[in-house]
Each structure stands twice: as structure tokens, then as C-alpha cells.
XYZ file of C-alpha atoms in Angstrom:
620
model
C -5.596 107.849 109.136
C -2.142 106.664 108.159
C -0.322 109.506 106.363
C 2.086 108.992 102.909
C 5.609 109.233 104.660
C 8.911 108.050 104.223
C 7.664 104.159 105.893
C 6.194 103.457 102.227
C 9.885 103.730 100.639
C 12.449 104.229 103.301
C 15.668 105.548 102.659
C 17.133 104.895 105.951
C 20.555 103.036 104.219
C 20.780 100.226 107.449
C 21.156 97.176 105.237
C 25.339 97.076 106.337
C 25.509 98.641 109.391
C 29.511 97.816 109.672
C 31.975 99.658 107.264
C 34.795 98.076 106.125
C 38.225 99.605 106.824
C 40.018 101.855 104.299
C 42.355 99.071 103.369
C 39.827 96.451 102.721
C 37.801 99.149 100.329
C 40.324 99.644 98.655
C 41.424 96.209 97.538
C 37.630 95.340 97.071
C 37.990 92.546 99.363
C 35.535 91.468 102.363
C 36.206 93.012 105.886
C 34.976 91.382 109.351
C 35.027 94.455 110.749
C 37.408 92.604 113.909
C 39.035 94.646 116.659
C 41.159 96.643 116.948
C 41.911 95.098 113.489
C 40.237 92.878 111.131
C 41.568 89.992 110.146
C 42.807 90.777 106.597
C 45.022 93.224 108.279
C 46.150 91.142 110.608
C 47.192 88.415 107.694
C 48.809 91.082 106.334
C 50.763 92.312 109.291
C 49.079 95.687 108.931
C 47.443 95.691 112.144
C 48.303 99.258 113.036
C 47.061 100.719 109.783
C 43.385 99.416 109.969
C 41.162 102.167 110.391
C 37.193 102.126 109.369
C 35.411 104.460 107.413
C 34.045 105.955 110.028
C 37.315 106.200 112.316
C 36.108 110.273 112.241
C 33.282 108.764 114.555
C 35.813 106.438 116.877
C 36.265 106.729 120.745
C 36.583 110.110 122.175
C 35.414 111.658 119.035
C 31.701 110.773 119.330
C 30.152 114.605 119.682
C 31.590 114.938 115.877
C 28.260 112.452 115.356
C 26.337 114.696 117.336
C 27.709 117.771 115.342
C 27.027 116.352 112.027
C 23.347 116.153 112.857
C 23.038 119.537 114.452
C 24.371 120.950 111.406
C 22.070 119.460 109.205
C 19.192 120.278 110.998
C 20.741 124.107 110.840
C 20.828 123.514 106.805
C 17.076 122.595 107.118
C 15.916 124.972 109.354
C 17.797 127.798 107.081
C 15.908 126.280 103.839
C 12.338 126.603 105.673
C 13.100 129.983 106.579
C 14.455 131.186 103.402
C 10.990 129.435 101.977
C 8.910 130.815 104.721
C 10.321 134.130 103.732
C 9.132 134.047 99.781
C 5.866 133.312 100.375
C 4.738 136.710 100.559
C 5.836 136.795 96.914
C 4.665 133.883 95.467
C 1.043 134.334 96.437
C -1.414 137.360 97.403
C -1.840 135.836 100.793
C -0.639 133.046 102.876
C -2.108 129.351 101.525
C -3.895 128.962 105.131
C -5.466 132.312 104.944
C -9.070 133.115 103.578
C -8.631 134.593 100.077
C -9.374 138.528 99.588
C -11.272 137.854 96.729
C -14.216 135.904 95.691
C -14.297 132.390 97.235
C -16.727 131.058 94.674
C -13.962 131.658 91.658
C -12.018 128.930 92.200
C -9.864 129.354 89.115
C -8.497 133.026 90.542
C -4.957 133.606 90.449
C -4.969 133.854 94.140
C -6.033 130.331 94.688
C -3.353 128.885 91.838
C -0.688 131.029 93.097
C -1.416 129.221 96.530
C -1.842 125.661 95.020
C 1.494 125.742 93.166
C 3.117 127.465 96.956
C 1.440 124.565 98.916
C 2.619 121.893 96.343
C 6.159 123.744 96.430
C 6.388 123.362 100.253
C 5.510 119.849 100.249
C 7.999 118.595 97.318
C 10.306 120.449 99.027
C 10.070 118.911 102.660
C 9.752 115.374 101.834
C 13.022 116.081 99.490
C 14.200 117.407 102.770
C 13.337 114.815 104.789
C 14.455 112.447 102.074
C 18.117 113.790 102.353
C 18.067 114.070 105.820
C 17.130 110.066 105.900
C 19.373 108.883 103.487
C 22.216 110.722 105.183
C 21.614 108.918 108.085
C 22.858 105.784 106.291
C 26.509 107.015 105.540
C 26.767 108.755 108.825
C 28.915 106.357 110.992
C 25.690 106.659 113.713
C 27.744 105.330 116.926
C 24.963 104.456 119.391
C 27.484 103.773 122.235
C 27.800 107.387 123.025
C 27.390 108.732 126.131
C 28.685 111.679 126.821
C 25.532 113.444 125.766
C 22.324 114.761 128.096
C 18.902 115.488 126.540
C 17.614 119.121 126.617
C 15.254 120.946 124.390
C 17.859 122.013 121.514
C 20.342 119.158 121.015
C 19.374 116.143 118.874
C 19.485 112.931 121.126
C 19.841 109.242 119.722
C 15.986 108.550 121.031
C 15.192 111.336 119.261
C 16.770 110.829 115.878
C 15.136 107.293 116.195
C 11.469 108.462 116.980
C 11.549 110.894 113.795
C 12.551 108.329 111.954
C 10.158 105.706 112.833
C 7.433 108.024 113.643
C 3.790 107.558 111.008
C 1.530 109.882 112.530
C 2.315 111.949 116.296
C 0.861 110.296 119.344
C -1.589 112.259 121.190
C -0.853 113.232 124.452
C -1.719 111.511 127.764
C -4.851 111.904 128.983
C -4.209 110.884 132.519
C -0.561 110.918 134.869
C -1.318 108.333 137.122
C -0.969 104.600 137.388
C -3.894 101.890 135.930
C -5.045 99.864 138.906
C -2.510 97.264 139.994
C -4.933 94.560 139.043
C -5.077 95.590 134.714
C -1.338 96.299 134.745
C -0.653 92.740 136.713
C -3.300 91.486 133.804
C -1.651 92.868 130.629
C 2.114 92.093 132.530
C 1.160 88.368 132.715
C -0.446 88.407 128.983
C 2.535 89.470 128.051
C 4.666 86.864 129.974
C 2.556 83.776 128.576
C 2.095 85.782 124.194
C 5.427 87.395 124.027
C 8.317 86.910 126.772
C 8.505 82.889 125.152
C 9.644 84.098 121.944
C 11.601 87.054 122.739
C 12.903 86.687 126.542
C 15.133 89.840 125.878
C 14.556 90.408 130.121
C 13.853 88.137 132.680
C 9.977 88.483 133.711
C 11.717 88.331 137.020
C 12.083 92.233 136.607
C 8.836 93.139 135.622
C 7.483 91.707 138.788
C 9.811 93.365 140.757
C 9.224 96.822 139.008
C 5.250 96.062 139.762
C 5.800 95.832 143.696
C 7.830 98.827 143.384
C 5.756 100.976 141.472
C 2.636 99.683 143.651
C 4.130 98.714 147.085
C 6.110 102.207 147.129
C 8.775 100.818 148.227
C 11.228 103.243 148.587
C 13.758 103.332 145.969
C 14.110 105.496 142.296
C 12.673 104.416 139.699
C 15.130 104.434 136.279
C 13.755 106.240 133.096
C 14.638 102.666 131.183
C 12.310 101.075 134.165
C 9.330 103.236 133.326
C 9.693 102.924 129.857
C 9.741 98.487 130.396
C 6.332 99.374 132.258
C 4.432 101.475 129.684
C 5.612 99.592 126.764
C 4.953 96.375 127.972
C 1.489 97.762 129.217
C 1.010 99.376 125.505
C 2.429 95.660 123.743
C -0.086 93.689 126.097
C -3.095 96.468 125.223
C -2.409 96.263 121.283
C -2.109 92.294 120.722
C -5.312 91.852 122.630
C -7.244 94.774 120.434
C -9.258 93.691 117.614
C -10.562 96.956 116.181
C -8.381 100.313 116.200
C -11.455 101.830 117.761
C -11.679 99.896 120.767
C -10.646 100.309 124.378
C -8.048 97.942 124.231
C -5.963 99.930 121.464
C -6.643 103.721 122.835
C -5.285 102.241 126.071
C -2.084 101.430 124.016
C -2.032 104.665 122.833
C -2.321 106.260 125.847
C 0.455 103.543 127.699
C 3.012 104.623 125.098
C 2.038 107.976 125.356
C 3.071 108.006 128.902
C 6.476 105.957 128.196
C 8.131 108.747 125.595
C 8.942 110.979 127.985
C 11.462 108.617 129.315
C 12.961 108.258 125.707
C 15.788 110.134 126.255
C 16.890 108.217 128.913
C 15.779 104.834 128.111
C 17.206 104.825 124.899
C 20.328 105.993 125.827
C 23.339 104.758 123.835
C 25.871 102.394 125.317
C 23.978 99.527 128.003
C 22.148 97.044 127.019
C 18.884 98.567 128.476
C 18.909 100.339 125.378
C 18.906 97.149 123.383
C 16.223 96.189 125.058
C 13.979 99.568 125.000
C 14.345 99.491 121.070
C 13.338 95.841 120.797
C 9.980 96.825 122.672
C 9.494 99.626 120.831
C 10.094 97.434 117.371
C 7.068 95.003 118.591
C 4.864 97.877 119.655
C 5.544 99.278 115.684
C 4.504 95.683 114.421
C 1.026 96.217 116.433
C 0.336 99.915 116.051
C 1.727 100.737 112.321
C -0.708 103.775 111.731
C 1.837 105.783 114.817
C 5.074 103.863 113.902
C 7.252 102.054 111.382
C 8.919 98.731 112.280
C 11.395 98.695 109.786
C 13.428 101.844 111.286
C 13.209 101.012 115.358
C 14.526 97.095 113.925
C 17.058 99.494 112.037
C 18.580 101.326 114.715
C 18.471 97.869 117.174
C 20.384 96.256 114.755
C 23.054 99.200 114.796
C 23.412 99.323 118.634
C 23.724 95.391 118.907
C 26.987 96.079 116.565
C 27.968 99.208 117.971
C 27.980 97.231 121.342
C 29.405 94.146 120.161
C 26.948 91.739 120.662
C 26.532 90.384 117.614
C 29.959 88.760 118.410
C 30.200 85.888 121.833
C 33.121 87.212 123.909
C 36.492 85.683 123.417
C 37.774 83.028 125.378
C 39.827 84.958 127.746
C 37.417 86.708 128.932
C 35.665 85.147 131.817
C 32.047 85.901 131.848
C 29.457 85.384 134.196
C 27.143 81.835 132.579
C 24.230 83.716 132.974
C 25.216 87.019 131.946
C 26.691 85.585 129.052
C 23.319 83.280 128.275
C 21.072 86.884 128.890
C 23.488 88.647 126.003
C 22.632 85.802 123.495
C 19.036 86.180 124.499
C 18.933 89.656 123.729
C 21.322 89.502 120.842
C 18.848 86.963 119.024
C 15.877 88.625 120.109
C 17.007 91.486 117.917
C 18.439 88.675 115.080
C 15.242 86.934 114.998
C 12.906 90.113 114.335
C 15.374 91.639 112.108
C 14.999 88.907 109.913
C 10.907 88.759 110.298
C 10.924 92.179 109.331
C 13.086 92.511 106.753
C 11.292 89.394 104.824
C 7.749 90.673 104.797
C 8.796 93.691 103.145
C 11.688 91.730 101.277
C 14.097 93.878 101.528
C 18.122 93.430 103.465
C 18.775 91.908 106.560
C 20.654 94.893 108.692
C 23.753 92.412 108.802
C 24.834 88.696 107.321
C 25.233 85.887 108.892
C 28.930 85.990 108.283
C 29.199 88.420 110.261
C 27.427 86.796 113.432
C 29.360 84.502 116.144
C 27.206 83.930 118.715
C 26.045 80.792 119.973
C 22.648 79.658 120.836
C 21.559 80.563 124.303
C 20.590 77.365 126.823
C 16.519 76.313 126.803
C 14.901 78.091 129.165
C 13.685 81.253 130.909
C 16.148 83.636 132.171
C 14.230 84.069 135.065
C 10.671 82.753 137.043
C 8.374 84.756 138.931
C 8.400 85.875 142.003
C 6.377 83.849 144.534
C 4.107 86.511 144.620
C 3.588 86.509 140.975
C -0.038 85.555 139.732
C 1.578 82.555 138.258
C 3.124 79.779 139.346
C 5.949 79.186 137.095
C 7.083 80.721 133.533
C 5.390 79.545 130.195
C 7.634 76.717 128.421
C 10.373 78.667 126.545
C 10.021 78.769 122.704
C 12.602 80.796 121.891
C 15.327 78.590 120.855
C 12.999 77.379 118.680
C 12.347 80.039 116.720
C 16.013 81.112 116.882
C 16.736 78.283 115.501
C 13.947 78.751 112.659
C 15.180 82.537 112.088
C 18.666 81.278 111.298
C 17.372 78.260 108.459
C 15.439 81.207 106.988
C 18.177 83.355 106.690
C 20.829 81.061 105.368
C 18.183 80.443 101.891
C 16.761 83.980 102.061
C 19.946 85.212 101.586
C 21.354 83.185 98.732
C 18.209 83.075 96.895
C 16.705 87.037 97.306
C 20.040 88.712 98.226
C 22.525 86.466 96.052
C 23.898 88.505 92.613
C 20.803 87.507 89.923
C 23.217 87.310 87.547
C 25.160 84.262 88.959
C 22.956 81.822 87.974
C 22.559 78.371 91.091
C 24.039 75.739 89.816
C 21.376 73.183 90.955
C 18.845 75.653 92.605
C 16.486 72.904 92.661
C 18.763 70.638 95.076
C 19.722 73.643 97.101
C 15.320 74.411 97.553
C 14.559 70.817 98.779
C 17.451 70.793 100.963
C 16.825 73.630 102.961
C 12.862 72.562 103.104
C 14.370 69.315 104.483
C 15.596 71.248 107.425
C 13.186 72.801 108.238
C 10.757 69.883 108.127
C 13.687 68.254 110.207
C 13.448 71.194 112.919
C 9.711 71.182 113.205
C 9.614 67.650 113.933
C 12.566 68.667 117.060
C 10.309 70.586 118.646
C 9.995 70.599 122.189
C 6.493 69.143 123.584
C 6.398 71.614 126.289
C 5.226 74.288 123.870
C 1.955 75.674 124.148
C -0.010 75.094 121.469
C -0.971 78.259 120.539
C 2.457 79.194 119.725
C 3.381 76.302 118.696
C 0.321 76.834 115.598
C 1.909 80.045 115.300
C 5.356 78.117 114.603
C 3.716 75.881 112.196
C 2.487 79.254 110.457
C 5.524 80.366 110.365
C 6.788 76.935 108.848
C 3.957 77.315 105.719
C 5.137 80.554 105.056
C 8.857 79.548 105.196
C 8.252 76.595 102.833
C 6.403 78.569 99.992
C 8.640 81.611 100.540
C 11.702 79.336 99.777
C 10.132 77.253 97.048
C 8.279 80.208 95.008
C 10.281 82.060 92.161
C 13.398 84.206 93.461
C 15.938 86.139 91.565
C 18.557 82.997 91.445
C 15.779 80.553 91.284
C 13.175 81.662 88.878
C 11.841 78.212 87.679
C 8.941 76.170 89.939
C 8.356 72.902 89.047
C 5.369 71.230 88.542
C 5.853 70.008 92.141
C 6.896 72.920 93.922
C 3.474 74.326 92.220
C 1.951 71.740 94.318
C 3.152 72.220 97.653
C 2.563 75.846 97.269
C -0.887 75.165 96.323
C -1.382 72.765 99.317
C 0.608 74.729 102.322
C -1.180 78.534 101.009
C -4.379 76.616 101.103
C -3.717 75.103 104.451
C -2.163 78.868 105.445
C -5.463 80.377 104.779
C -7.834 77.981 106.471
C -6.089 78.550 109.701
C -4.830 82.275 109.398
C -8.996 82.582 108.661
C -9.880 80.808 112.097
C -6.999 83.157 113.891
C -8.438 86.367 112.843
C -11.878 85.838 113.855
C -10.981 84.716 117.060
C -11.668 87.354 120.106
C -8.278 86.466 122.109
C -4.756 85.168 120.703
C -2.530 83.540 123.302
C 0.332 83.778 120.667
C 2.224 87.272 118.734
C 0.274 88.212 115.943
C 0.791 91.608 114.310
C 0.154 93.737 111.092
C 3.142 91.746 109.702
C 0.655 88.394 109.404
C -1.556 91.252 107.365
C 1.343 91.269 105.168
C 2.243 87.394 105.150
C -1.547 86.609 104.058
C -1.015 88.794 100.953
C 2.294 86.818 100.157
C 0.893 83.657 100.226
C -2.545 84.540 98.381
C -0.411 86.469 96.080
C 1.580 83.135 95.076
C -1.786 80.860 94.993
C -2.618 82.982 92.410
C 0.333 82.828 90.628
C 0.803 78.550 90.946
C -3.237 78.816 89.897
C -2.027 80.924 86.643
C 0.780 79.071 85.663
C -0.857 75.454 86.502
C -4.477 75.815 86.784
C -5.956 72.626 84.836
C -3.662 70.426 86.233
C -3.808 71.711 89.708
C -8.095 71.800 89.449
C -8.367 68.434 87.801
C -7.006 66.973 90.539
C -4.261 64.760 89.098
C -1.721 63.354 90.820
C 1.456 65.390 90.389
C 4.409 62.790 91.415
C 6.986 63.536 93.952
C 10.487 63.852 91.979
C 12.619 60.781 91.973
C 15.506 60.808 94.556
C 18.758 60.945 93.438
C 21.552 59.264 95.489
C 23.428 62.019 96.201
C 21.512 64.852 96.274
C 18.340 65.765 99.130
C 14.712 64.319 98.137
C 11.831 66.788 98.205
C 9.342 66.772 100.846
C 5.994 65.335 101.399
C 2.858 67.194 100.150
C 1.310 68.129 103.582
C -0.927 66.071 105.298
C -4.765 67.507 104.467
C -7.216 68.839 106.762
C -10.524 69.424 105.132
C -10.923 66.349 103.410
C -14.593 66.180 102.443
C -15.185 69.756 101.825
C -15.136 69.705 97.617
C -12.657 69.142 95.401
C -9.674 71.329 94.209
C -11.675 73.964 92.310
C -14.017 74.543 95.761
C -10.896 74.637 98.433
C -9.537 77.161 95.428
C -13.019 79.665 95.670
C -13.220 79.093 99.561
C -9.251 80.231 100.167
C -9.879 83.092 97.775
C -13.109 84.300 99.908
C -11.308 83.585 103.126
C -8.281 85.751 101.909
C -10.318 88.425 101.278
C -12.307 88.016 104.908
C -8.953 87.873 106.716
C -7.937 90.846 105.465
C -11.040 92.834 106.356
C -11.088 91.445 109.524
C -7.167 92.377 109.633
C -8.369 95.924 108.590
C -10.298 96.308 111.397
C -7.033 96.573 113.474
C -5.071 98.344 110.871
C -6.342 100.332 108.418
C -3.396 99.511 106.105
C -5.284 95.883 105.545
C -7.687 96.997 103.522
C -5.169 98.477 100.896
C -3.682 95.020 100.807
C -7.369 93.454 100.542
C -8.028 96.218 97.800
C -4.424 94.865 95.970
C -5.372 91.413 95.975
C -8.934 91.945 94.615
C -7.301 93.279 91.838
C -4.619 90.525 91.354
C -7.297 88.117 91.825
C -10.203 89.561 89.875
C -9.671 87.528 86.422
C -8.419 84.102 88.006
C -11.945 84.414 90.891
C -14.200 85.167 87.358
C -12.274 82.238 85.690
C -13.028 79.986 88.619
C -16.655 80.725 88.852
C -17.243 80.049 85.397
C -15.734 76.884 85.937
C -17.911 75.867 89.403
C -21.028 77.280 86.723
C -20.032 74.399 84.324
C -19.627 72.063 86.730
C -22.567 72.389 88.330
C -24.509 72.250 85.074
C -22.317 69.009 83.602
C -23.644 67.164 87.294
C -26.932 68.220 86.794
C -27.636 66.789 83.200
C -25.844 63.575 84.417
C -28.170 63.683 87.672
C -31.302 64.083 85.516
C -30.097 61.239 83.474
C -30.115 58.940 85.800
C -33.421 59.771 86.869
C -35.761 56.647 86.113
C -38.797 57.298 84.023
C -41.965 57.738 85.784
């Protein structure tokens, strides 16, 4: 059962990761955050006099970080105790002891005494935990450190980030050894051909090599960040392919990332990339397992170590770098870009850092690595990443100016700006490569749908649809549905599909409704709604999209049909996670009135084409 925590409203403050320096505060003006000085300092000539807001947290002073959260966690052990301590005189007896007195008098002071204790504690932890979260926002968290070990008393990074992002505890491992070569070779190579195309953050090169390793006993150590690459990609593998949380496939994921958090510690060590990578695999476990974990904080703290390490920026020029060390850093850098923005636009809310303050070029087409010749297969899946890089970085330019622009600066031509951007992104679908498998590449055409009515649906700068952007969100959420439908009944998904396409289908049968409540008749009837005239000058709007179920009814039956196949995604969707069906529950109620209104319209129908049918009838 997922528990009420801190993942329904985070406080974690991650949304601007990089302070700006004390002189750029100050004078209110935007810092890039540069080193060792930014450049308005530098303009300036006050080079030597740029110092961050968290300079208390700069090199050589890192264990102050450490300190800071040991302290707190002394202010909230000291508040448990002191709470611990006045029970005895808030109640007769202790809230998980039997009552000394009648247990059929429910109203007894004893048992309101402990109500009010029990509701005491618990307003008082989660305003605990509440301040403990938030203050990890203004705390300068520098996860480059490394002059720290992990023991039982100190707070680690890995440990800080698992309390964060933790739901509900995993259980512990049932078993300590190895699953037969051939079901980890199995889920290694599902994950190869779902998940390495999108998000080659490693070469698959290395898990091969760890498999002979682990199962050839070959005789070298095996690193904690090694084991925990295994199990997670073992627990990734095991989650996409489950289809019910009760099934074998998902207690095996369970179990798999049961057996990778002991090597937390060290895998998530601050200051190497392998740490980079360890968070990104524990982000797309989160997406697939949301009743033990939280996506949005593991994304959170990825996003801070890609700053903290500087790979959010390419290096400069005079620095000679390796071509395919620098190509892996851009892999992994936009690896952690492209799910940061995923993330943070199914539960609109920030990106962890703007685009202005990213320089890193695209990474080459590609995988960073094949398999070995001893690898079940022969060569690597087509690479899709670019692609969806490339995707990530269209959304984000209009996400950002439309959702996390002022509201109160009003777009000059917001309407020019919307057709624009759908322009390019009808331009980079048609770019794509032919090599891509076609299951991702309908999970890229999903992910095109989405991006289309997310961009053209009322924002806080552009509030107004038009009569045609009512259209094409009618059309693309319809299309949506019919194939999101066909995906979740399937048994096996070649492609990445997680709780956060749960969330998507809500989005886009929450905005049928609304084009249905704002433009019902006209988009029922059936009556052509003309594409705007283009203006010379200015970007045309797109093409309604091509239909697929001609033949299957008119408007008002594709309307009832993606309704009922909303609702039968999402309880299949529930099946996996039990968070679905409070999203199916939500959009029941949002669509309640317009589904009554529609029936009583297929009612009338049906009648009108009766009496005309019966009309026609010759007389006997």
C-alpha cells in the first residue's frame, strides 16, 4: 500500500541547483555560475571577489556539509526524545498499549488522551520531516565530496538520497546468491534492446563484461558501483516486464534492488561519474516501482551531481579530451537532461536547471559500445537516443516560456510562438532515423502526441485555444488513447513504459474533456474547422493528423470509445501501480457530467435514425 509521504508535495527546493554569487544577488542580475568567476564579474574586473552563496561549502571545506546534517539530525533526535519523554503525561498508558480500562467504552478518557498523543506525534514528524526536506534545498549539498566513509552513525550522500526518495521500506532479501546466469543474461539483454537505446548512460560493453566476471569467477574484485549496475539493471529489466504488482516478475525486482542497497554507500559515492550513473538507474527503477520510491527526488539529486561535477558544461577548448570520453560525458550528461525534463513535466513542476545554463553539445549517433562476441546478440539495437535528446531539448525550450515564464508578462503573439514550436517538432519526427525499432519508435510518436497537446493546451502565458488548437487536441488525445489502450493490454513491451505514461493518460483525457466542454457541438457535429490562414511572415499551423479508425462511427462514438478506453487503461495501469486507480477514480469524476451528456446524445441519435429507418420502410 503506498503510504501519504512527502512524494505527494515535495519540499525538496532542487528547482536551481546553482546559486548565484554574492555580487550578482545583490545587484539582482543573472549569474552563470562560471569558474572560478562568472562572467559578470569578469566584465566587471571583479574576478577575485566572486564568491557563491555557498562558498561556506567550497573545496576543502566539504565536512561543514556533512556537519550541517549531523546537527540537524541531533535537533530531531532531541525533539523525539523530549516527546517520547511526555507521553507518560499526556495519556494513562502508552497509545500502543492495551488500555487498563474497559475496551468496549470507546469514548474513555484513556482512549482520547491517546488519540490526541498519536495525532500529536504524527503532525509533529511530518513537520519534522518537512523542515528537514526543505532545508535540504538551501543547504549548498556538494555531491563531489569525498573525503567521507560510510559507517553506522554518520549521514552519507546515498543515504540522505534514499530517505528522501524512499515511499515505503524495501523488504529484505530473501536469498544472497546469484539468479542463474541464463535469467540475469535474459533481463541484461531486455534491458540492452527497452532501455540502453534511449539512455546509453554506459556502454553495454560493461555489463557483459561484469556478467563473465560475476559468473566465470574470474579472478578480480568486484566494485560496490559494479554490483549495484548488476542488481539495478536486473531490478529495471524485472519491473518493465511486470504487469501486475503481484506477480513474479515485480517481487523479483524487489528482491534485485533489495540486494543492490547495500552497495549504496559506495556506489553512490560523490565525485566520479559512476555516481551519475548509479542515480540515473535508480531514477528509472523509481519510474517503475513508485509504491517503494519517488522519481522526482533520485532525478533531484542527479541533477545536482551533474552540476556539482561540471557536466552540464562541454570542456573548454584547451583542454584536450579523449573523443570518446568526451562523447560518453554528453551521453551521460543528457541521459540525466532528458529524464529531468520527463519528470519534471508529468508532475509540471521546475526543471532542476535552464537551458541557459547548459553548453553541451549533442553526442555522435551511436552506441558507446557493442557486445562482446560472446554476447547473446550479435550487434547493439539502433541507437535512439539522439533522438529523443533532441526531442527533450524542443520540449524544454516551449515548456519553459509557456509554464515557467512570469504569468504576468503577457506573449506577445503566443499563438505564432505555439505553431512554431509544433512545426519543429513535426520537422524532427519526420528526421528520424529508419534504423529505429519500431516499438520505440511508437513510443516516440507517443511522446510526439503528448508534446503537441501539452504545448497547444492552455498555459499560464497562453491561456486562449483556438477553435483549431481545440481540434488537434481532440484528434492527437483521441489517437493517444487508441494506442496507449493497445500498449497496456499487451503482455510484453519492447520499449520504456513506466507509471509516468499512468500519469500522461490522465493529462491528455483530462484536456479531451476540457476541448469537449469548451467546443462540444462543433467538435460532435463534425464540421469542418479550417486550418488558420498563413501569414507571410509568421509559421503556419500544422496538419490535423492523419486518422486511423476511419469507419468506426462518427465524432460522438470515437468521443464514448476514448472515454471507456481511458478508463480501461488506467485499470489495467493499476494493476502495476496501485496509484492508477486514484488517477482512474479522478478522471471518473472529471468526466462524470460530460460521459452522461454524451450518452444522452448517442440515446437521441439512435432514436432520430430509427424513426427515419422506419420511414423508409415500404408499406406491406
Amino acid at each position: 500500500m503506498h503510504r501519504s509521504s512527502l512524494a505527494d508535495s515535495p519540499l525538496l527546493k532542487v528547482s536551481r541547483p546553482v546559486s548565484a554569487c554574492s555580487r550578482c544577488r545583490s545587484a539582482k542580475v543573472k549569474c552563470d555560475n562560471k569558474l572560478p568567476a562568472c562572467t559578470a564579474c569578469e566584465r566587471a574586473g571583479r574576478e577575485k571577489e566572486c564568491t557563491a552563496a555557498n562558498d561556506q561549502f567550497a573545496r576543502g571545506k566539504e565536512r561543514s556539509y556533512v556537519a550541517a546534517l549531523e546537527l540537524r539530525i541531533e535537533k530531531l533526535e532531541r525533539r523525539l526524545a523530549y516527546a517520547r519523554s511526555t507521553k507518560a503525561s499526556v495519556a494513562l498508558h502508552g497509545p500502543d498499549e492495551p488500555p487498563a480500562a474497559d475496551q468496549s467504552r470507546k469514548d474513555s478518557l484513556a482512549f482520547i488522551r491517546a488519540a490526541i498523543h498519536r495525532k500529536a506525534v504524527r503532525t509533529q514528524e511530518k513537520a519534522d520531516i518537512n523542515t528537514l526536506v526543505s532545508d535540504f534545498g538551501y543547504l549548498a549539498v556538494n555531491t563531489t565530496t569525498r573525503d567521507f566513509d560510510p559507517s553506522e552513525s554518520n549521514m552519507t550522500f546515498a543515504r540522505l538520497v534514499l530517505a528522501a526518495s524512499t515511499n515505503e521500506p524495501v523488504p529484505e532479501p530473501k536469498t544472497t546468491s546469484l539468479p542463474a546466469e541464463a535469467t540475469a543474461r535474459a533481463l541484461v539483454q531486455y534491458y540492452e534492446t527497452s532501455m540502453l537505446p534511449l539512455y546509453p548512460a554506459f556502454p553495454g560493453t560493461s555489463l557483459h563484461a561484469l556478467l563473465s566476471d560475476l559468473y566465470q569467477g574470474r579472478p578480480r574484485p568486484i566494485r560496490s558501483s559494479e554490483y549495484w549496475l548488476f542488481w539495478m539493471v536486473l531490478a529495471i529489466s524485472s519491473a518493465a516486464q511486470s504487469r501486475s504488482w503481484q506477480d513474479g516478475h515485480y517481487l523479483n525486482a524487489v528482491e534485485f534492488v533489495g540486494r543492490a542497497l547495500p552497495h549504496a554507500d559506495r556506489a553512490l559515492k560523490p565525485g566520479y561519474v559512476t555516481q551519475v550513473q548509479s542515480l540515473l538507474l535508480l531514477t528509472q527503477y523509481s519510474m517503475l516501482d513508485p509504491a517503494h520510491f519517488d522519481s522526482w527526488h533520485p532525478i533531484g539529486f542527479t541533477c545536482r551531481a551533474v552540476v556539482d561535477q561540471g557536466l552540464h558544461q562541454d570542456p573548454p577548448h584547451t583542454q584536450q579530451m579523449d573523443q570518446d570520453a568526451l562523447s560518453a560525458r554528453r551521453r551521460t550528461f543528457y541521459c540525466v537532461y532528458s529524464l529531468d525534463r520527463a519528470i519534471s513535466m508529468v508532475h509540471a513542476r521546475a526543471f532542476s536547471f535552464y537551458d541557459d545554463a547548459v553548453s553541451v553539445a549533442l553526442p555522435p549517433s551511436g552506441q558507446p559500445g557493442s557486445p562482446l562476441p560472446k554476447a547473446p546478440m550479435a550487434r547493439p539495437p539502433p541507437d535512439a537516443s539522439v533522438p529523443l535528446f533532441r526531442l527533450r531539448r524542443l520540449q524544454s525550450e516551449w515548456y519553459q516560456t509557456l509554464y515557467q515564464g512570469d504569468p504576468t508578462q503577457a506573449m506577445p503573439d503566443s499563438t505564432s510562438f505555439i505553431w512554431q514550436k509544433c512545426f519543429d517538432m513535426w520537422e524532427w519526427c519526420e528526421k528520424l532515423p529508419a534504423d529505429v525499432s519500431p516499438p520505440i519508435r511508437e513510443m516516440l510518436d507517443l511522446e510526439l502526441r503528448y508534446s503537441y497537446v501539452y504545448c497547444i493546451a492552455s498555459s499560464a502565458r497562453a491561456a486562449q485555444v483556438s477553435s483549431y488548437g481545440r481540434l488537434l487536441i481532440f484528434e492527437h488525445a483521441i489517437s493517444y488513447m487508441d494506442r496507449m489502450h493497445d500498449i497496456a493490454k499487451r503482455t510484453g513491451n519492447a520499449a520504456f513504459y513506466t507509471y509516468h505514461d499512468a500519469l500522461r493518460v490522465f493529462f491528455m483525457a483530462s484536456q479531451f474533456v476540457a476541448v469537449l466542454r469548451d467546443a462540444g457541438d462543433v467538435l460532435l457535429s463534425g464540421s469542418p474547422i479550417p486550418m488558420p490562414p498563413s501569414i507571410p511572415g509568421k509559421p503556419s499551423p500544422p496538419p490535423p493528423p492523419v486518422r486511423h479508425d476511419r469507419g468506426t462511427g462518427d465524432n460522438l462514438d470515437r468521443s464514448l470509445r476514448c472515454v471507456e478506453r481511458v478508463k480501461n487503461t488506467l485499470r489495467l495501469f493499476g494493476d502495476r501501480w496501485e496509484d492508477a486507480f486514484s488517477l482512474l477514480k479522478g478522471f471518473e469524476n472529471l468526466s462524470a457530467d460530460m460521459w452522461e451528456s454524451l450518452a444522452v446524445k448517442r440515446d437521441m441519435r439512435n432514436v432520430a435514425a430509427a424513426g427515419q429507418w422506419q420511414q423508409q420502410m415500404p408499406v406491406a
